[in-house]
Coordinates of C-alpha atoms in Angstrom, one line a residue:
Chain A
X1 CA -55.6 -19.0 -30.8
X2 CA -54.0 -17.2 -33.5
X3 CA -52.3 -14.9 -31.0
X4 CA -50.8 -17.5 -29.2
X5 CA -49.7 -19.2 -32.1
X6 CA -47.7 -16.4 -33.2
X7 CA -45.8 -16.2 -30.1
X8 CA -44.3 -19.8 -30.2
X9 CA -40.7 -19.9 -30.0
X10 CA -39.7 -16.4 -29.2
X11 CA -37.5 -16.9 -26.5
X12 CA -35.4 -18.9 -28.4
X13 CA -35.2 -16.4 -31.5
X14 CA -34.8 -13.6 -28.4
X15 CA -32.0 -15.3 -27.1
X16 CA -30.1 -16.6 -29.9
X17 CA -29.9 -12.3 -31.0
X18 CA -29.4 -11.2 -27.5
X19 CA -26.3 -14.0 -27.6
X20 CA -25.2 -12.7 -31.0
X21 CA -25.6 -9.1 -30.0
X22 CA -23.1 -9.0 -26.4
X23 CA -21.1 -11.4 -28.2
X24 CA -20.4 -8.6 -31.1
X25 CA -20.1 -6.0 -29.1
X26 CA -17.8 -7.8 -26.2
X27 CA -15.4 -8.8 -29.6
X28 CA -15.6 -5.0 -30.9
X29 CA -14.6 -3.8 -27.7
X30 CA -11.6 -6.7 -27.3
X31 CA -10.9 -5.5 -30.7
X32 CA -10.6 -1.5 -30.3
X33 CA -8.0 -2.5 -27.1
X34 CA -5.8 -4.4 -29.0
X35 CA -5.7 -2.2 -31.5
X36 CA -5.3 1.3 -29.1
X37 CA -2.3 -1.2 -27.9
X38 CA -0.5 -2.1 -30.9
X39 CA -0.9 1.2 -32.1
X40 CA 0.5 2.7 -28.6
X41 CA 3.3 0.1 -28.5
X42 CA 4.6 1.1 -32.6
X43 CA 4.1 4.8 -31.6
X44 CA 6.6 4.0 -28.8
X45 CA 9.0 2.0 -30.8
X46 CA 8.9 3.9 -33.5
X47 CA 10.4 6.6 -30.8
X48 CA 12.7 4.9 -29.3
X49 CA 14.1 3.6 -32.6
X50 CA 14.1 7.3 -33.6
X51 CA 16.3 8.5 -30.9
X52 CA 18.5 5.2 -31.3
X53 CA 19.6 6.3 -34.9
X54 CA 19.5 10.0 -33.6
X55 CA 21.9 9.7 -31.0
X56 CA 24.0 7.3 -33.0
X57 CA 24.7 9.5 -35.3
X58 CA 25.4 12.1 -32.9
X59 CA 28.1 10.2 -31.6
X60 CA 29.6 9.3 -34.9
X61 CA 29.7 13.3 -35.8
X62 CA 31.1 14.2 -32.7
X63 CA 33.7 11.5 -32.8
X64 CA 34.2 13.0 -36.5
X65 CA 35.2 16.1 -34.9
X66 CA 37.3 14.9 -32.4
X67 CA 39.3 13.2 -35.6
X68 CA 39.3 16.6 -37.3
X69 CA 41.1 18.6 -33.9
X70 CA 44.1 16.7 -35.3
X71 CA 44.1 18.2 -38.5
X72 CA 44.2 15.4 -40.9
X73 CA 44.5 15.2 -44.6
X74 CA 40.7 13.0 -44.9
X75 CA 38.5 11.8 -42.0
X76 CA 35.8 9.5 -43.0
X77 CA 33.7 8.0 -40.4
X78 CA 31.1 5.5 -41.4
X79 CA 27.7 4.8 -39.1
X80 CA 25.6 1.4 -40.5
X81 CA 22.4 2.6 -39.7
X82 CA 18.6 0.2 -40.5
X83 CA 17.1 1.6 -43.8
X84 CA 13.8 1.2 -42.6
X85 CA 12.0 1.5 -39.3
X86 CA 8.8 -0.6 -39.3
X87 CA 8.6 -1.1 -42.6
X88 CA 8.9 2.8 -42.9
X89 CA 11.6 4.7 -44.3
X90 CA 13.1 8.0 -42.6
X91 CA 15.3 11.5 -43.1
X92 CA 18.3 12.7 -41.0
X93 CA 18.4 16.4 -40.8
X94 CA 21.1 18.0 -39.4
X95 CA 21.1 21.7 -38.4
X96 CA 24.8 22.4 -37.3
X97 CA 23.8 26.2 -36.3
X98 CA 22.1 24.6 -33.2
X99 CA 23.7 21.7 -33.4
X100 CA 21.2 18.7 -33.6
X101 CA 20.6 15.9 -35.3
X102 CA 16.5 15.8 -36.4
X103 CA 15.3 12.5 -37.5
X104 CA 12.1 12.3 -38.5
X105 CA 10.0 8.9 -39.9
X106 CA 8.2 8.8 -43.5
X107 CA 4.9 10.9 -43.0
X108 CA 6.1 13.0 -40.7
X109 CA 4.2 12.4 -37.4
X110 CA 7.0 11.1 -35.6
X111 CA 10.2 13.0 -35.1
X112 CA 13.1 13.0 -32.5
X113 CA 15.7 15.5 -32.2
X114 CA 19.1 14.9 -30.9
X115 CA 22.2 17.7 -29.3
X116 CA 25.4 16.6 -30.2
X117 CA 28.5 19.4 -29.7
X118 CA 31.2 20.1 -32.6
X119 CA 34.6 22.3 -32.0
X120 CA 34.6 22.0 -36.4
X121 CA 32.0 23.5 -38.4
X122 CA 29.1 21.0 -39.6
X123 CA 27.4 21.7 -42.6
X124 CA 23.4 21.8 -42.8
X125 CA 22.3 19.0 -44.9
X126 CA 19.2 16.5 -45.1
X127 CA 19.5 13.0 -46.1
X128 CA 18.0 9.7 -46.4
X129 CA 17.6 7.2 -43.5
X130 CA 20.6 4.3 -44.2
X131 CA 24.2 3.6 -44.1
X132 CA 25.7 7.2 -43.4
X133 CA 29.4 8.7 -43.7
X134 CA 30.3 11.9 -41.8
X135 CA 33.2 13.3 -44.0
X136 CA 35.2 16.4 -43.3
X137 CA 35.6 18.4 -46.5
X138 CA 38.4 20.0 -47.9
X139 CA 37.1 23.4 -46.5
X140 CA 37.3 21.4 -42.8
X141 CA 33.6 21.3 -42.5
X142 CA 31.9 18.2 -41.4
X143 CA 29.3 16.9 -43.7
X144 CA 26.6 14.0 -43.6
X145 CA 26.3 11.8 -46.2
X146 CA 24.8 8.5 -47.4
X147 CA 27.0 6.3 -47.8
Chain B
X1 CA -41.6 -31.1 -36.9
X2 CA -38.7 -28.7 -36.5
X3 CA -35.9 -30.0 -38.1
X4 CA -33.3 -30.7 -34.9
X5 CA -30.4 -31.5 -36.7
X6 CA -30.2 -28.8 -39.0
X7 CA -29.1 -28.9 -42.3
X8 CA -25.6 -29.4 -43.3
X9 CA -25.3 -25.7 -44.9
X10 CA -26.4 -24.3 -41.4
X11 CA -23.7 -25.9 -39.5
X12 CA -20.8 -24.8 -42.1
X13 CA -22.3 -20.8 -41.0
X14 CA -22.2 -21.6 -37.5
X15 CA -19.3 -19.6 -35.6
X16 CA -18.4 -17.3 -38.3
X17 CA -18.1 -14.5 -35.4
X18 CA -15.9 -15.9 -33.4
X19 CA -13.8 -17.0 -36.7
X20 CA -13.3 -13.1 -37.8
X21 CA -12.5 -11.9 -34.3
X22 CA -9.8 -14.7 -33.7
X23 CA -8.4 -13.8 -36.8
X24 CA -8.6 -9.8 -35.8
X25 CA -6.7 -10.9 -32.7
X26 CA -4.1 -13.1 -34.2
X27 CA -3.4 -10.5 -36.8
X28 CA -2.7 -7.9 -33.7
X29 CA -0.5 -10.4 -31.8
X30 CA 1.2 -10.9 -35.6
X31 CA 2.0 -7.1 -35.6
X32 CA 2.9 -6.4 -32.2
X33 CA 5.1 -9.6 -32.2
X34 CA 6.9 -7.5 -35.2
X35 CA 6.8 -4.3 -33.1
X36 CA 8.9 -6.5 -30.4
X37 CA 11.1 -7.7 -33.1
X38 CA 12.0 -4.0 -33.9
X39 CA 12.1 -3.2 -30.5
X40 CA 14.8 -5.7 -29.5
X41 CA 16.6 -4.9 -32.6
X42 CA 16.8 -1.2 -31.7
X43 CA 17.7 -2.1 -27.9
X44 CA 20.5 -4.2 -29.6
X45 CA 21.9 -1.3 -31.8
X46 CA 21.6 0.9 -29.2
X47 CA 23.7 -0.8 -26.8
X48 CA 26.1 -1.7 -29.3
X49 CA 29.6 0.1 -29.6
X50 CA 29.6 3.4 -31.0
X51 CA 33.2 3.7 -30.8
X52 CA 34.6 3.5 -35.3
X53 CA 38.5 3.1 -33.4
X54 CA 39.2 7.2 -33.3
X55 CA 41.2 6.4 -30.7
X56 CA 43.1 3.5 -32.3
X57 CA 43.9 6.2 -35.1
X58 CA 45.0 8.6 -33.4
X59 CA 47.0 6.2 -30.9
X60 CA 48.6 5.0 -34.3
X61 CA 49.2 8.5 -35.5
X62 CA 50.8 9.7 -32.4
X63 CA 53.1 6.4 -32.4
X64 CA 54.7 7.2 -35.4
X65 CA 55.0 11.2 -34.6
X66 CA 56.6 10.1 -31.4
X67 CA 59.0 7.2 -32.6
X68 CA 59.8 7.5 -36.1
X69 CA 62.3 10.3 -35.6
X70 CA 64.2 7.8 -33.4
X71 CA 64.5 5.5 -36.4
X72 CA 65.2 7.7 -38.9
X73 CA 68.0 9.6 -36.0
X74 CA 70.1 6.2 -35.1
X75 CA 71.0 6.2 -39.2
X76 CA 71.6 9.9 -39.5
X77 CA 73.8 9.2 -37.1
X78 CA 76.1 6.1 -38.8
X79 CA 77.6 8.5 -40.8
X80 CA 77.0 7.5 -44.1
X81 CA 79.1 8.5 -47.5
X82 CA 76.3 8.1 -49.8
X83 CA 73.0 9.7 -49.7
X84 CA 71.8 6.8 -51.5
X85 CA 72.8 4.3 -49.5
X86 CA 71.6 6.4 -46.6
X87 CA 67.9 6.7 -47.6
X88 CA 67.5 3.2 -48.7
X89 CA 68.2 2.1 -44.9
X90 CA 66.1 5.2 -43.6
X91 CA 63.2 3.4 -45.7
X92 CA 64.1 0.0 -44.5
X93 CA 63.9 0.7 -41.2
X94 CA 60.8 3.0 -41.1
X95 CA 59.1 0.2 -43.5
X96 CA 60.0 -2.0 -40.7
X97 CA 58.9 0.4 -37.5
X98 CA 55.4 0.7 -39.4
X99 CA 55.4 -3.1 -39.8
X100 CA 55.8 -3.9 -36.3
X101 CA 53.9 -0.7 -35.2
X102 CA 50.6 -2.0 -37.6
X103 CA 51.0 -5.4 -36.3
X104 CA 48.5 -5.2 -33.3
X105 CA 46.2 -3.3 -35.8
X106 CA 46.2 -5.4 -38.1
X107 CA 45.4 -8.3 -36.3
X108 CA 41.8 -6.7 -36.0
X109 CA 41.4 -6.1 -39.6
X110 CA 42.3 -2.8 -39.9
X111 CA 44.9 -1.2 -42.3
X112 CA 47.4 0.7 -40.5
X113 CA 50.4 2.5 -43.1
X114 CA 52.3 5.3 -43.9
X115 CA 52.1 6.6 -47.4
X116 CA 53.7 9.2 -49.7
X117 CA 56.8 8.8 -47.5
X118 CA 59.4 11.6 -48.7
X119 CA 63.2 11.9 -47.4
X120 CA 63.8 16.1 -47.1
X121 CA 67.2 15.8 -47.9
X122 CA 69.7 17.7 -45.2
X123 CA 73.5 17.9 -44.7
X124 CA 75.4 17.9 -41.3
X125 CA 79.0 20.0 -41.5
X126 CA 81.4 18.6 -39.2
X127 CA 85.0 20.1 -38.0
X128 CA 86.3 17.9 -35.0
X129 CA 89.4 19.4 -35.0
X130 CA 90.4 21.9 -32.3
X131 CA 93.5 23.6 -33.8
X132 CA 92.2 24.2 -37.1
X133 CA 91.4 27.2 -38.2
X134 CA 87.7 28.0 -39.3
X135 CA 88.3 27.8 -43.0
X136 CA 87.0 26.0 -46.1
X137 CA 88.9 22.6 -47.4
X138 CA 91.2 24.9 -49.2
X139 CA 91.5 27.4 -46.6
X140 CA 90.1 29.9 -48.1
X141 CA 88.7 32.3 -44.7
X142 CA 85.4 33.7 -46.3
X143 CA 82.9 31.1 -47.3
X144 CA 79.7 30.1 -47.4
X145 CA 79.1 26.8 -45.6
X146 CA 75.4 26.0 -46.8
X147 CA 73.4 27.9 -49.7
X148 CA 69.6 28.1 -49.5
X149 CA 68.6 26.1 -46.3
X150 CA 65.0 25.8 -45.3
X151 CA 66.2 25.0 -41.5
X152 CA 69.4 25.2 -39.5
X153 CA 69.6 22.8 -36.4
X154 CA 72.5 21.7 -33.8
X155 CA 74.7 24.9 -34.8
X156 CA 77.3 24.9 -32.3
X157 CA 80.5 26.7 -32.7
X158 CA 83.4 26.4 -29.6
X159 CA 85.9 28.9 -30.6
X160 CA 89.6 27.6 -29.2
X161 CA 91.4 30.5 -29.7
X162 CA 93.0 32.8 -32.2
X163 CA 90.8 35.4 -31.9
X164 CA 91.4 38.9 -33.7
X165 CA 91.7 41.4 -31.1
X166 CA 88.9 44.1 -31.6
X167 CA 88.0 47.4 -30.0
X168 CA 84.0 46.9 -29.1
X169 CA 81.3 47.2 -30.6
X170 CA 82.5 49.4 -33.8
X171 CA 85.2 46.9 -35.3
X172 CA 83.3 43.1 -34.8
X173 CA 83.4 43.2 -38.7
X174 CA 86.8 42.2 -38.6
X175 CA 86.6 39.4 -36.3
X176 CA 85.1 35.9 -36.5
X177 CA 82.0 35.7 -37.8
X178 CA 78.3 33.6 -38.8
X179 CA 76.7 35.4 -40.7
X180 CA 73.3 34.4 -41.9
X181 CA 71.4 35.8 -44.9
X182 CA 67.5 35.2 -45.0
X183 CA 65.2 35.7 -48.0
X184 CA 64.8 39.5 -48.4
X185 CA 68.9 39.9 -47.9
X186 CA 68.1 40.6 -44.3
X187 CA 71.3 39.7 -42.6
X188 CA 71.6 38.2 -39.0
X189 CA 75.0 37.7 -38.0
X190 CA 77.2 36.4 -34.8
X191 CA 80.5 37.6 -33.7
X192 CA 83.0 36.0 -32.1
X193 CA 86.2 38.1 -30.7
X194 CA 88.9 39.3 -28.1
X195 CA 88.4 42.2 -26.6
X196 CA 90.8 42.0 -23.4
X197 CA 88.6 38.7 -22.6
X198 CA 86.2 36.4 -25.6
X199 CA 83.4 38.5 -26.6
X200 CA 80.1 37.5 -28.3
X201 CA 78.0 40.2 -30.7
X202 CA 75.2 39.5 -32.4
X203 CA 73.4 41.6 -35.2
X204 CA 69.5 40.7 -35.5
X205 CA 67.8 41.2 -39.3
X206 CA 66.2 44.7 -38.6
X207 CA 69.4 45.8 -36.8
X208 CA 72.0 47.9 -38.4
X209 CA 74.7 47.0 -35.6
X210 CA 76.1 44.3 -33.8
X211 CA 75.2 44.5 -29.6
X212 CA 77.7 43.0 -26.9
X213 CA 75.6 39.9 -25.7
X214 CA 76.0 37.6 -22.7
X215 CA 79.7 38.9 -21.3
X216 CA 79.3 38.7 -17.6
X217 CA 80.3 34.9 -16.4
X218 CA 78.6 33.0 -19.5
X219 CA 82.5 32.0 -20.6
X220 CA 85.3 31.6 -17.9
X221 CA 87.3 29.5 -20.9
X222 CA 87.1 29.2 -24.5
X223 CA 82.9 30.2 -25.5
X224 CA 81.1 27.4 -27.3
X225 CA 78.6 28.7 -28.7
X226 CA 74.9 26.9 -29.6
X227 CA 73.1 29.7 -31.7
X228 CA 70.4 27.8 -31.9
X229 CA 69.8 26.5 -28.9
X230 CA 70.8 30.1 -27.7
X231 CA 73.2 28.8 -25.2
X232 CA 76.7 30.0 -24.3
X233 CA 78.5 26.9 -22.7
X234 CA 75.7 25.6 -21.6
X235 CA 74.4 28.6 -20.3
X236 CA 71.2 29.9 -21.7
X237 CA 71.5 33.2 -23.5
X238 CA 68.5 34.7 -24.9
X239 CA 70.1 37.2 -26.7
X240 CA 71.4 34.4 -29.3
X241 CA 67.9 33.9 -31.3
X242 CA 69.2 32.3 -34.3
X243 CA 68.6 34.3 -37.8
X244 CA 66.0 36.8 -35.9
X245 CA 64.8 39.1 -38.4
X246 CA 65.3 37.0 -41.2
X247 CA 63.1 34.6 -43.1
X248 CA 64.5 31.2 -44.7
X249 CA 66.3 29.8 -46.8
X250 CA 69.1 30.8 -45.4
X251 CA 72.4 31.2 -46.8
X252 CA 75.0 30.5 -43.9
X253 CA 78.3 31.4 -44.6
X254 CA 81.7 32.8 -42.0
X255 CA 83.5 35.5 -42.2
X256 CA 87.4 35.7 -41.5
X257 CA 87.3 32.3 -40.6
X258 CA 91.5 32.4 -40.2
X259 CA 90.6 34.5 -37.1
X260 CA 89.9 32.0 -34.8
X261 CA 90.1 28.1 -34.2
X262 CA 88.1 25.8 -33.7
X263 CA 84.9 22.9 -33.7
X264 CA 81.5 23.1 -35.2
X265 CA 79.0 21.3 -36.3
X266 CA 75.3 21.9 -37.9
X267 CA 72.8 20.4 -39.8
X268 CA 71.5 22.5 -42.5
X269 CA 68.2 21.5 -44.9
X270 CA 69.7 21.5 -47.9
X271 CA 71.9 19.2 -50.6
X272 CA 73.9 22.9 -51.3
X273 CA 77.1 23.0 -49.2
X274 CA 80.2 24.7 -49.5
X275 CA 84.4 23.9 -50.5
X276 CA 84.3 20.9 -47.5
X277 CA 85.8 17.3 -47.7
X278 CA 83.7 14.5 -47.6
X279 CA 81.0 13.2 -47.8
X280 CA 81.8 10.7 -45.1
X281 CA 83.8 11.5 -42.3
X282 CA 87.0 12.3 -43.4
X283 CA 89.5 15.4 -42.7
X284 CA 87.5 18.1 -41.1
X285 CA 85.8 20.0 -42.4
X286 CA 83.9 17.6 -43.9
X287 CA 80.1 17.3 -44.8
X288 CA 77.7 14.2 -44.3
X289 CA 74.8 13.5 -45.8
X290 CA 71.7 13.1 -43.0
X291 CA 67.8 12.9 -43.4
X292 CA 66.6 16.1 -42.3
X293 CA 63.0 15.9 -42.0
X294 CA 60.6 13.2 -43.1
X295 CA 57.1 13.8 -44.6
X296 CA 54.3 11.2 -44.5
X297 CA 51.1 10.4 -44.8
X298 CA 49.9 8.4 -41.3
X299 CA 46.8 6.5 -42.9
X300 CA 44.4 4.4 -41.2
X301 CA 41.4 2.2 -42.5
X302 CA 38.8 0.1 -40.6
X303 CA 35.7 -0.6 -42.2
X304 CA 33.9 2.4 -40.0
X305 CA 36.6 5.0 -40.6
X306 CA 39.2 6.3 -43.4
X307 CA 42.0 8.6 -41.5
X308 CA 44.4 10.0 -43.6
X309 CA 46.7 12.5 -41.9
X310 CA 50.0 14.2 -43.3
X311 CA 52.8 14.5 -40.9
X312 CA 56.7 16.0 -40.9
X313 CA 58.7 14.4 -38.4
X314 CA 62.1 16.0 -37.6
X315 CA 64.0 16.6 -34.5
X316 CA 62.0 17.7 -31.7
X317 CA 58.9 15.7 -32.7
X318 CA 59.4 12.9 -30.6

């Protein structure tokens, strides 16, 4: 009866793996969907909170430049802005050729671009997500800075 | 006998699974919980106000352009003796225009001021009397009523009578004139005389010779003449251009002033004024001392936005 002997207790062995097993794999798979999620919902946010700053800036340079059809002596307009976005820093580029605002998030994956419209020149300048001031310059050019 | 209870190490191992993938999943509702935070945050700058009070700046700006003059006109026109005594009230009551005009600004925090404030100093040459001739204080008929003026306004001349009798258009030299002399010497001149009927002439800067201007119906009586306004009794006359051809300062003087009789009156930019009486009104001609033109910086503060905008208010700004 050796045989039988050494099959004593299997199904409990069997099942207590097979239990352990689906068990793993149903947590892996509740796992990879809630991470796909939160990735999805920061990839989104991060977007959104892009364009936010984007377009606020926008604004603030265009409502520089209706300041500066009046032709004053100094025009500085201030836009409080987050210095981080999820924990992440970020750079304002703006191209005043085209005229857009490009702000794009540390690591460079994520980027939004926003049109804004200026009647003064705007000068080409990067700078570093935060509190920014749009000054006009002495040579009546609109310039970005931080503040 | 298989031990049914199992040992106490066994049951501390028991569940460890389940332990890891709650945590997983708590950690994931942690994060997206921040991702919401952000979220609402963003949602919350975005729908906040974007306006930094451009509006309020330039609504402040165009208030003063557009009222100041009034104030600084109603003393101008008290007819001061002393220049001094004159631009301390000016200040007083523009200190006090901008004080009631910042009031509504202030109230939300924002600084609302003019600064740099400079008085351009001007002088207004008055003859009220109708008989007399057109003469310095001592009578003297050649003269020059105001030396290097930046601007000439309200220059209005009615001739009464009196006039030289001239031949036209060779002999106007010898009648009546206003003769203005810009920058480079270029001369632009007015003439007026009798020629069987008053006659008005006027030489521009690049012109060698005066030209008969405005003769048929602008004057049934005696011609009062705006030169520059360009009018002819309150007839427009576009052939008066005042000092055409010539570039400031001006030096405005007349010529054979014991020609002709009569009133005038004009407000030159400058301190520099002939032999008159005054200052005050006192026997014509006499000369009073006015605030030509004012020059200030309109300046605005909030904590979004610095405006600082220079701005000359005279007459016609308002």
């Amino acid at each position: 009866m050796r045989v039988a002997g050494r099959d004593r207790a299997v199904s409990t062995t069997l099942s207590y793996v097979l239990t352990l097993g689906i068990t793993s794999i149903l947590i892996s798979g509740l796992l990879i969907g809630v991470t796909g999620v939160v990735d999805d919902r920061r990839a989104q946010t991060d977007e959104n909170a892009l364009d936010v700053i984007g377009e606020r800036i926008a604004a603030n340079l265009m409502a520089a430049d209706r300041l500066a059809e009046t032709d004053p002596a100094a025009t500085v307009v201030t836009v409080r802005l987050p210095d981080q976005i999820s924990n992440r820093g970020y750079g304002v580029e703006i191209m005043g050729g085209p005229g857009l605002v490009v702000v794009t998030l540390d690591g460079g994956e994520t980027s939004v671009t926003v049109q804004f419209a200026a009647d003064t020149p705007v000068v080409d300048t990067e700078v570093l997500g935060g509190d920014l001031r749009v000054v006009l310059t002495p040579a009546d050019e609109l310039e970005v800075r931080s503040a | 006998m298989a031990d049914l209870r199992g040992s106490r190490d066994e049951d501390r191992d028991r569940g460890q699974l389940l332990l890891v993938a709650a945590l997983a999943i708590a950690t994931a509702i942690v994060a997206l919980v921040l991702l919401l935070n952000t979220s609402i945050y963003m949602e919350n700058l975005a729908t906040r106000d974007t306006d930094t009070g451009a509006s309020e700046a330039v609504a402040f700006r165009n208030t003063v352009e557009g009222n100041l003059w009034r104030v600084v006109e109603a003393e101008n026109d008290r007819t001061y003796a002393s220049r001094s005594t004159l631009e301390t009230n000016v200040t007083r009551r523009t200190n006090r225009f901008v004080e009631l005009t910042a009031a509504r600004h202030r109230r939300s925090g924002v600084v609302a001021e003019l600064s740099n404030t400079t008085l351009d100093e001007g002088t207004r040459l008055v003859q009220n009397d109708s008989t007399r001739q057109l003469t310095d204080a001592s009578g003297t008929p050649d003269w020059e009523l105001a030396t290097d003026a930046d601007g000439v306004r309200e220059f209005e001349v009615n001739v009464t009578g009196g006039l030289t009798t001239s031949s036209a258009p060779v002999a106007q030299s010898d009648a009546f004139g206003v003769i203005v002399e810009g920058s480079g010497a270029d001369v632009w001149s007015l003439f007026v005389y009798n020629n069987g009927g008053e006659q008005i002439a006027v030489k521009n800067g690049s012109e060698s010779t005066p030209t008969n201007v405005c003769s048929g119906g602008f004057y049934a009586e005696d011609p009062r003449v705006n030169l520059t306004a360009g009018t002819v009794n309150g007839t427009r006359c576009s052939a008066i251009d005042f000092a055409k051809g010539t570039d400031p300062p001006y030096d405005v003087s007349y010529q054979y002033g014991n020609r002709s009789t009569g009133t005038y009156r004009l407000t030159a930019n400058t301190s520099s004024v002939g032999n008159v009486n005054g200052p005050g009104p006192t026997t014509p001609p006499y000369e009073m001392p006015v605030v030509y033109s004012v020059s200030t910086d309109v300046v605005y503060r909030s904590p979004e936005l610095t405006y600082r905008a220079n701005v000359t208010i005279t007459e016609g700004s308002s």
